[in-house]
Amino acid sequence: MSLDLVKIVDEQNKRQDLPELRPGLTVRVHFKVKEGQRERTQIFEGTIISVKGKGKNVKTITVRRVSFNVGVERIIPVNSKVIEKIEIVRAGKVRRAKLYYLRKTTSKKSKLKEIRSY
Amino acid sequence: MSLGILGKKVGITQVFTEDGLALPVTVIEAGPCVVLQKKLTATDKYSAIQVGFGECKSKNVPKPLLKHFEKVGSAAVSFVKEMRLADDNEVNKFEVGQKITCDLFKKGDKVDVTGTSKGKGYAGVMKLHNFGGAKGSHGTHEFKRHGGAIGQHTDPARVFKGKKMPGRMGNEKVTIVNLEVVDVQPEKNLILVKGAVPGKKSSFVVIKPSKHSK
């Protein structure tokens, strides 16, 4: 019974406005960045290679992109308030929950087959 | 010498702030507490109120205590504490049977939380007193987590009092000071404090305004 109260607090802190996030999606994550007094939006685009903490307040996604031949990954707590929105760009067909194998692939192999109907 | 509230540790989680920080918080179900008795200088030689918290079955309460609750008209409670107040005027602000709720505190307040820590059982000196232990190699055997020598020789021919040795660890009263109140939800009787609080889930805690904050 007492644990349910933690769930209540968790629910209050969860964001309801985000799309369903799953591995293989290419997403554009809009961050709110504060520079002194000014606030601007920074966009990070990449493929979701892992989703952790499903159903929890601490849910994170790992977004990977290759920029200037260097792989960059960002672990993003999706319930954080600095995220303005998350757009889905493309859906890739995947058969795994964690796409860590993409780290070892290059060029053509690292491209996921698209699901058109998504 | 200030009024606090009794509560029950519910669990820990995290909440996000507007500027993107993830704060570790302990959720405490605090109050409503019933004022069971007023203690005044004339009768008891000090000023305090006795408060109770935590529903329980009346069969689990000693009969004298049960009569004490009946006199007030309160249901049986499992956790009873006294709160010392500055003087009798402070005590007379309360009525017996009155409820104290968690809106005593507000967001941003600093509080001290007292509870009973988790019992760790019989622990060695490394865990209990942060001893260094012995070397891992260079001929050491069967001595890696020992405490070393405990005294001198013929003089003084005894072990000094207070020598740190293995023993029971935990299960004692601990106060964590200066915790920040992150959120108060009076409709659900919840207080969220930043950081950890002694004890296991569903253990009782006392929340008081911090003595140490400026």
Short mmCIF file of C-alpha atoms in Angstrom, two decimals:
data_model
loop_
_atom_site.label_atom_id
_atom_site.label_comp_id
_atom_site.label_asym_id
_atom_site.label_seq_id
_atom_site.Cartn_x
_atom_site.Cartn_y
_atom_site.Cartn_z
CA MET A 1 0.00 0.00 0.00
CA SER A 2 2.68 2.43 1.02
CA LEU A 3 4.62 1.87 -2.20
CA ASP A 4 1.64 3.07 -4.22
CA LEU A 5 2.28 6.56 -2.87
CA VAL A 6 5.69 6.52 -4.56
CA LYS A 7 3.89 5.60 -7.78
CA ILE A 8 1.59 8.59 -7.30
CA VAL A 9 4.60 10.89 -7.01
CA ASP A 10 6.13 9.22 -10.05
CA GLU A 11 2.96 9.73 -12.08
CA GLN A 12 2.94 13.43 -11.20
CA ASN A 13 6.45 13.74 -12.58
CA LYS A 14 5.87 11.81 -15.78
CA ARG A 15 5.35 13.64 -19.03
CA GLN A 16 2.24 12.66 -20.89
CA ASP A 17 2.93 14.72 -24.01
CA LEU A 18 5.68 12.52 -25.50
CA PRO A 19 5.19 9.99 -28.29
CA GLU A 20 5.79 6.30 -27.66
CA LEU A 21 9.54 5.79 -27.83
CA ARG A 22 11.07 2.53 -28.94
CA PRO A 23 14.41 1.34 -30.32
CA GLY A 24 14.99 1.95 -34.02
CA LEU A 25 13.17 5.26 -34.19
CA THR A 26 15.03 8.24 -35.55
CA VAL A 27 14.07 11.19 -33.40
CA ARG A 28 14.67 14.92 -33.12
CA VAL A 29 14.94 15.91 -29.48
CA HIS A 30 14.42 19.61 -28.78
CA PHE A 31 16.29 20.81 -25.68
CA LYS A 32 15.74 24.11 -23.96
CA VAL A 33 19.18 25.63 -23.45
CA LYS A 34 19.72 28.66 -21.23
CA GLU A 35 22.44 31.09 -22.21
CA GLY A 36 22.53 33.79 -19.58
CA GLN A 37 19.09 35.34 -19.76
CA ARG A 38 18.31 34.10 -23.26
CA GLU A 39 16.72 30.74 -23.92
CA ARG A 40 17.09 28.89 -27.18
CA THR A 41 16.32 25.46 -28.57
CA GLN A 42 18.99 22.92 -29.37
CA ILE A 43 18.14 19.93 -31.51
CA PHE A 44 19.76 16.51 -31.26
CA GLU A 45 18.80 14.10 -34.00
CA GLY A 46 19.68 10.42 -33.99
CA THR A 47 18.56 6.83 -33.64
CA ILE A 48 17.23 5.43 -30.39
CA ILE A 49 19.44 2.45 -29.61
CA SER A 50 18.13 1.69 -26.14
CA VAL A 51 15.15 2.44 -23.91
CA LYS A 52 15.63 1.90 -20.19
CA GLY A 53 13.31 2.09 -17.19
CA LYS A 54 10.03 1.56 -19.01
CA GLY A 55 7.05 2.60 -16.93
CA LYS A 56 9.26 4.36 -14.40
CA ASN A 57 9.93 7.97 -13.65
CA VAL A 58 13.62 7.40 -14.41
CA LYS A 59 13.04 6.31 -18.02
CA THR A 60 15.96 7.15 -20.31
CA ILE A 61 16.65 6.76 -24.01
CA THR A 62 20.06 6.51 -25.64
CA VAL A 63 20.15 8.46 -28.89
CA ARG A 64 23.04 7.83 -31.26
CA ARG A 65 24.18 9.82 -34.25
CA VAL A 66 27.32 9.85 -36.32
CA SER A 67 28.69 13.32 -36.69
CA PHE A 68 31.86 13.97 -38.73
CA ASN A 69 32.64 10.24 -38.59
CA VAL A 70 32.53 10.22 -34.81
CA GLY A 71 29.74 8.38 -33.08
CA VAL A 72 27.97 10.53 -30.49
CA GLU A 73 25.52 9.14 -27.96
CA ARG A 74 23.35 11.05 -25.54
CA ILE A 75 21.49 9.43 -22.69
CA ILE A 76 18.32 11.46 -22.25
CA PRO A 77 15.99 11.27 -19.23
CA VAL A 78 12.72 11.63 -21.11
CA ASN A 79 10.77 13.05 -18.17
CA SER A 80 13.19 15.95 -17.78
CA LYS A 81 11.68 19.39 -18.08
CA VAL A 82 14.47 20.71 -20.30
CA ILE A 83 13.07 18.67 -23.17
CA GLU A 84 10.69 20.79 -25.19
CA LYS A 85 9.43 18.02 -27.45
CA ILE A 86 10.50 14.85 -29.21
CA GLU A 87 9.66 14.44 -32.90
CA ILE A 88 9.73 11.10 -34.67
CA VAL A 89 11.47 11.41 -38.03
CA ARG A 90 11.67 7.84 -39.23
CA ALA A 91 10.95 4.36 -37.95
CA GLY A 92 13.46 1.57 -38.57
CA LYS A 93 12.68 -2.11 -38.65
CA VAL A 94 14.53 -3.75 -35.76
CA ARG A 95 14.49 -7.16 -34.13
CA ARG A 96 16.33 -6.29 -30.94
CA ALA A 97 15.53 -4.26 -27.84
CA LYS A 98 19.05 -2.84 -27.62
CA LEU A 99 20.76 -1.82 -30.84
CA TYR A 100 24.31 -1.74 -29.47
CA TYR A 101 25.52 -3.58 -32.58
CA LEU A 102 25.14 -0.33 -34.50
CA ARG A 103 28.26 0.95 -32.74
CA LYS A 104 30.39 -1.51 -34.65
CA THR A 105 28.82 -0.92 -38.05
CA THR A 106 29.64 1.73 -40.61
CA SER A 107 27.98 3.39 -43.58
CA LYS A 108 25.46 1.15 -45.30
CA LYS A 109 25.32 -1.51 -42.60
CA SER A 110 24.42 1.04 -39.97
CA LYS A 111 21.28 2.04 -41.83
CA LEU A 112 18.06 0.48 -40.57
CA LYS A 113 15.38 -0.63 -42.99
CA GLU A 114 12.50 1.79 -42.82
CA ILE A 115 8.97 0.91 -41.83
CA ARG A 116 6.91 3.03 -44.22
CA SER A 117 3.59 2.44 -42.53
CA TYR A 118 4.68 3.73 -39.14
CA MET B 1 11.84 23.25 21.07
CA SER B 2 9.71 23.45 17.97
CA LEU B 3 6.74 21.72 16.56
CA GLY B 4 7.36 18.93 14.13
CA ILE B 5 5.33 16.17 12.57
CA LEU B 6 5.41 12.39 12.66
CA GLY B 7 5.49 10.38 9.49
CA LYS B 8 6.21 7.16 7.73
CA LYS B 9 8.93 6.65 5.14
CA VAL B 10 7.25 5.57 1.93
CA GLY B 11 10.15 5.18 -0.48
CA ILE B 12 12.56 7.04 -2.69
CA THR B 13 12.28 8.30 -6.25
CA GLN B 14 13.37 11.30 -8.26
CA VAL B 15 11.71 14.49 -9.38
CA PHE B 16 12.78 16.96 -12.02
CA THR B 17 13.20 20.69 -11.51
CA GLU B 18 12.40 23.34 -14.10
CA ASP B 19 16.09 23.86 -14.89
CA GLY B 20 16.60 20.21 -15.69
CA LEU B 21 18.04 18.81 -12.47
CA ALA B 22 16.95 15.40 -11.28
CA LEU B 23 16.59 15.55 -7.49
CA PRO B 24 16.69 12.37 -5.39
CA VAL B 25 13.76 12.60 -3.00
CA THR B 26 12.38 10.58 -0.12
CA VAL B 27 8.61 10.41 -0.02
CA ILE B 28 7.27 10.66 3.54
CA GLU B 29 3.64 10.15 4.46
CA ALA B 30 3.45 12.78 7.19
CA GLY B 31 0.46 13.24 9.41
CA PRO B 32 -2.28 13.84 10.17
CA CYS B 33 -1.12 13.58 13.79
CA VAL B 34 -3.52 13.74 16.72
CA VAL B 35 -2.72 15.79 19.80
CA LEU B 36 -3.15 13.26 22.62
CA GLN B 37 -2.08 15.22 25.67
CA LYS B 38 -0.89 18.65 26.70
CA LYS B 39 1.94 18.87 29.19
CA LEU B 40 2.14 22.12 31.10
CA THR B 41 4.68 23.54 33.52
CA ALA B 42 2.18 23.51 36.38
CA THR B 43 1.49 19.80 36.16
CA ASP B 44 4.51 18.29 34.43
CA LYS B 45 7.26 20.90 34.97
CA TYR B 46 7.80 21.30 31.25
CA SER B 47 5.86 22.35 28.18
CA ALA B 48 5.11 19.83 25.48
CA ILE B 49 2.39 18.23 23.46
CA GLN B 50 2.05 14.51 22.96
CA VAL B 51 1.12 13.51 19.43
CA GLY B 52 0.28 10.19 17.83
CA PHE B 53 0.41 8.89 14.28
CA GLY B 54 -0.10 5.68 12.35
CA GLU B 55 -3.31 3.68 12.30
CA CYS B 56 -3.19 0.29 13.94
CA LYS B 57 -5.54 -2.33 15.31
CA SER B 58 -6.63 -1.69 18.87
CA LYS B 59 -5.71 -5.26 19.85
CA ASN B 60 -2.05 -4.43 19.12
CA VAL B 61 -1.93 -1.59 21.63
CA PRO B 62 -1.33 -2.09 25.38
CA LYS B 63 -4.57 -1.61 27.32
CA PRO B 64 -3.41 1.39 29.41
CA LEU B 65 -2.43 3.19 26.20
CA LEU B 66 -5.76 2.25 24.62
CA LYS B 67 -7.62 3.90 27.51
CA HIS B 68 -5.40 6.94 27.02
CA PHE B 69 -6.53 7.13 23.39
CA GLU B 70 -10.17 6.58 24.32
CA LYS B 71 -10.08 9.53 26.70
CA VAL B 72 -9.09 11.75 23.77
CA GLY B 73 -11.52 10.07 21.42
CA SER B 74 -8.77 9.08 19.03
CA ALA B 75 -8.41 5.79 17.19
CA ALA B 76 -5.52 3.55 18.20
CA VAL B 77 -2.16 4.79 16.92
CA SER B 78 1.13 2.96 16.78
CA PHE B 79 3.59 5.84 17.09
CA VAL B 80 3.44 8.30 19.99
CA LYS B 81 5.94 11.09 20.54
CA GLU B 82 6.28 14.21 22.62
CA MET B 83 7.18 17.54 21.08
CA ARG B 84 8.81 19.98 23.50
CA LEU B 85 7.56 23.52 22.98
CA ALA B 86 9.03 26.83 24.14
CA ASP B 87 6.44 27.65 26.84
CA ASP B 88 2.88 27.04 28.03
CA ASN B 89 1.47 29.69 25.69
CA GLU B 90 2.69 27.65 22.75
CA VAL B 91 1.10 24.52 24.19
CA ASN B 92 -2.24 26.23 24.78
CA LYS B 93 -2.52 27.03 21.08
CA PHE B 94 -3.42 23.37 20.66
CA GLU B 95 -6.51 21.48 21.72
CA VAL B 96 -6.46 17.83 22.69
CA GLY B 97 -7.77 15.86 19.73
CA GLN B 98 -6.62 18.48 17.22
CA LYS B 99 -5.03 17.28 14.00
CA ILE B 100 -1.60 18.44 12.86
CA THR B 101 -1.11 18.17 9.12
CA CYS B 102 1.88 18.37 6.83
CA ASP B 103 1.14 21.95 5.70
CA LEU B 104 3.23 22.87 8.73
CA PHE B 105 6.07 22.85 6.23
CA LYS B 106 6.32 24.48 2.85
CA LYS B 107 8.46 24.05 -0.22
CA GLY B 108 12.04 25.22 0.33
CA ASP B 109 12.07 24.73 4.11
CA LYS B 110 15.00 23.03 5.79
CA VAL B 111 14.15 20.12 8.07
CA ASP B 112 15.86 17.60 10.34
CA VAL B 113 14.58 14.04 9.98
CA THR B 114 15.01 11.54 12.83
CA GLY B 115 14.48 7.83 12.44
CA THR B 116 15.84 4.41 13.31
CA SER B 117 18.52 3.22 10.92
CA LYS B 118 18.45 -0.18 9.25
CA GLY B 119 20.02 -2.90 11.40
CA LYS B 120 23.15 -4.37 9.84
CA GLY B 121 23.73 -7.13 12.40
CA TYR B 122 27.13 -8.05 13.82
CA ALA B 123 29.62 -6.11 11.71
CA GLY B 124 33.42 -6.16 11.58
CA VAL B 125 35.68 -3.18 12.23
CA MET B 126 36.10 -2.29 8.56
CA LYS B 127 32.38 -1.81 8.03
CA LEU B 128 31.59 -0.51 11.52
CA HIS B 129 34.50 1.86 12.21
CA ASN B 130 36.06 2.35 8.77
CA PHE B 131 39.29 0.56 9.73
CA GLY B 132 41.71 0.01 6.88
CA GLY B 133 42.12 -3.74 7.28
CA ALA B 134 45.39 -5.47 6.47
CA LYS B 135 47.38 -5.75 3.25
CA GLY B 136 45.83 -7.81 0.49
CA SER B 137 49.08 -9.59 -0.37
CA HIS B 138 52.78 -9.74 0.72
CA GLY B 139 52.26 -12.78 2.88
CA THR B 140 49.01 -11.75 4.54
CA HIS B 141 46.69 -14.63 5.15
CA GLU B 142 43.47 -14.96 7.14
CA PHE B 143 43.97 -11.40 8.38
CA LYS B 144 42.65 -9.16 5.62
CA ARG B 145 39.67 -7.61 7.41
CA HIS B 146 41.01 -7.75 10.99
CA GLY B 147 41.51 -4.74 13.20
CA GLY B 148 45.12 -5.37 14.27
CA ALA B 149 46.41 -5.01 17.82
CA ILE B 150 44.05 -3.77 20.52
CA GLY B 151 46.56 -2.63 23.15
CA GLN B 152 50.12 -2.49 24.44
CA HIS B 153 51.95 -4.84 26.86
CA THR B 154 52.43 -5.46 30.60
CA ASP B 155 51.88 -1.75 31.03
CA PRO B 156 48.88 -1.03 30.97
CA ALA B 157 48.03 -4.76 30.81
CA ARG B 158 44.44 -4.01 29.83
CA VAL B 159 42.41 -2.80 26.88
CA PHE B 160 41.37 0.82 27.14
CA LYS B 161 37.68 1.63 27.44
CA GLY B 162 36.01 2.70 24.24
CA LYS B 163 38.35 0.64 22.05
CA LYS B 164 36.70 0.23 18.68
CA MET B 165 35.86 -3.42 18.15
CA PRO B 166 33.36 -5.42 16.10
CA GLY B 167 29.75 -5.33 17.18
CA ARG B 168 26.15 -4.66 16.31
CA MET B 169 25.72 -2.01 13.65
CA GLY B 170 22.69 0.07 12.77
CA ASN B 171 19.23 -0.08 14.37
CA GLU B 172 19.90 3.12 16.27
CA LYS B 173 18.46 6.61 16.36
CA VAL B 174 19.88 8.74 13.56
CA THR B 175 19.11 12.35 12.63
CA ILE B 176 19.83 13.66 9.17
CA VAL B 177 20.05 17.42 9.37
CA ASN B 178 19.30 20.22 6.94
CA LEU B 179 17.29 18.36 4.33
CA GLU B 180 15.42 20.53 1.87
CA VAL B 181 11.68 20.16 1.44
CA VAL B 182 11.12 19.71 -2.29
CA ASP B 183 7.35 19.47 -2.26
CA VAL B 184 4.40 19.30 0.14
CA GLN B 185 1.10 17.75 -0.90
CA PRO B 186 -1.43 18.34 1.91
CA GLU B 187 -4.28 16.58 0.08
CA LYS B 188 -2.30 13.31 0.07
CA ASN B 189 -0.37 14.01 3.31
CA LEU B 190 2.95 13.74 1.52
CA ILE B 191 6.22 15.53 2.15
CA LEU B 192 9.08 15.14 -0.31
CA VAL B 193 12.53 15.83 1.11
CA LYS B 194 15.74 15.94 -0.87
CA GLY B 195 18.12 13.12 -0.05
CA ALA B 196 18.04 10.03 2.11
CA VAL B 197 16.28 9.45 5.41
CA PRO B 198 17.19 6.79 8.02
CA GLY B 199 15.32 3.52 8.17
CA LYS B 200 13.60 1.13 5.85
CA LYS B 201 10.38 1.66 3.97
CA SER B 202 7.35 2.03 6.26
CA SER B 203 9.53 2.95 9.27
CA PHE B 204 8.51 5.90 11.41
CA VAL B 205 10.30 9.24 11.26
CA VAL B 206 10.04 12.59 13.01
CA ILE B 207 10.31 15.71 10.87
CA LYS B 208 11.24 18.96 12.60
CA PRO B 209 12.27 22.40 11.39
CA SER B 210 16.03 22.45 11.03
CA LYS B 211 18.09 23.67 13.95
CA HIS B 212 21.10 24.14 11.74
CA SER B 213 19.92 26.27 8.83
CA LYS B 214 20.67 29.96 8.87
#
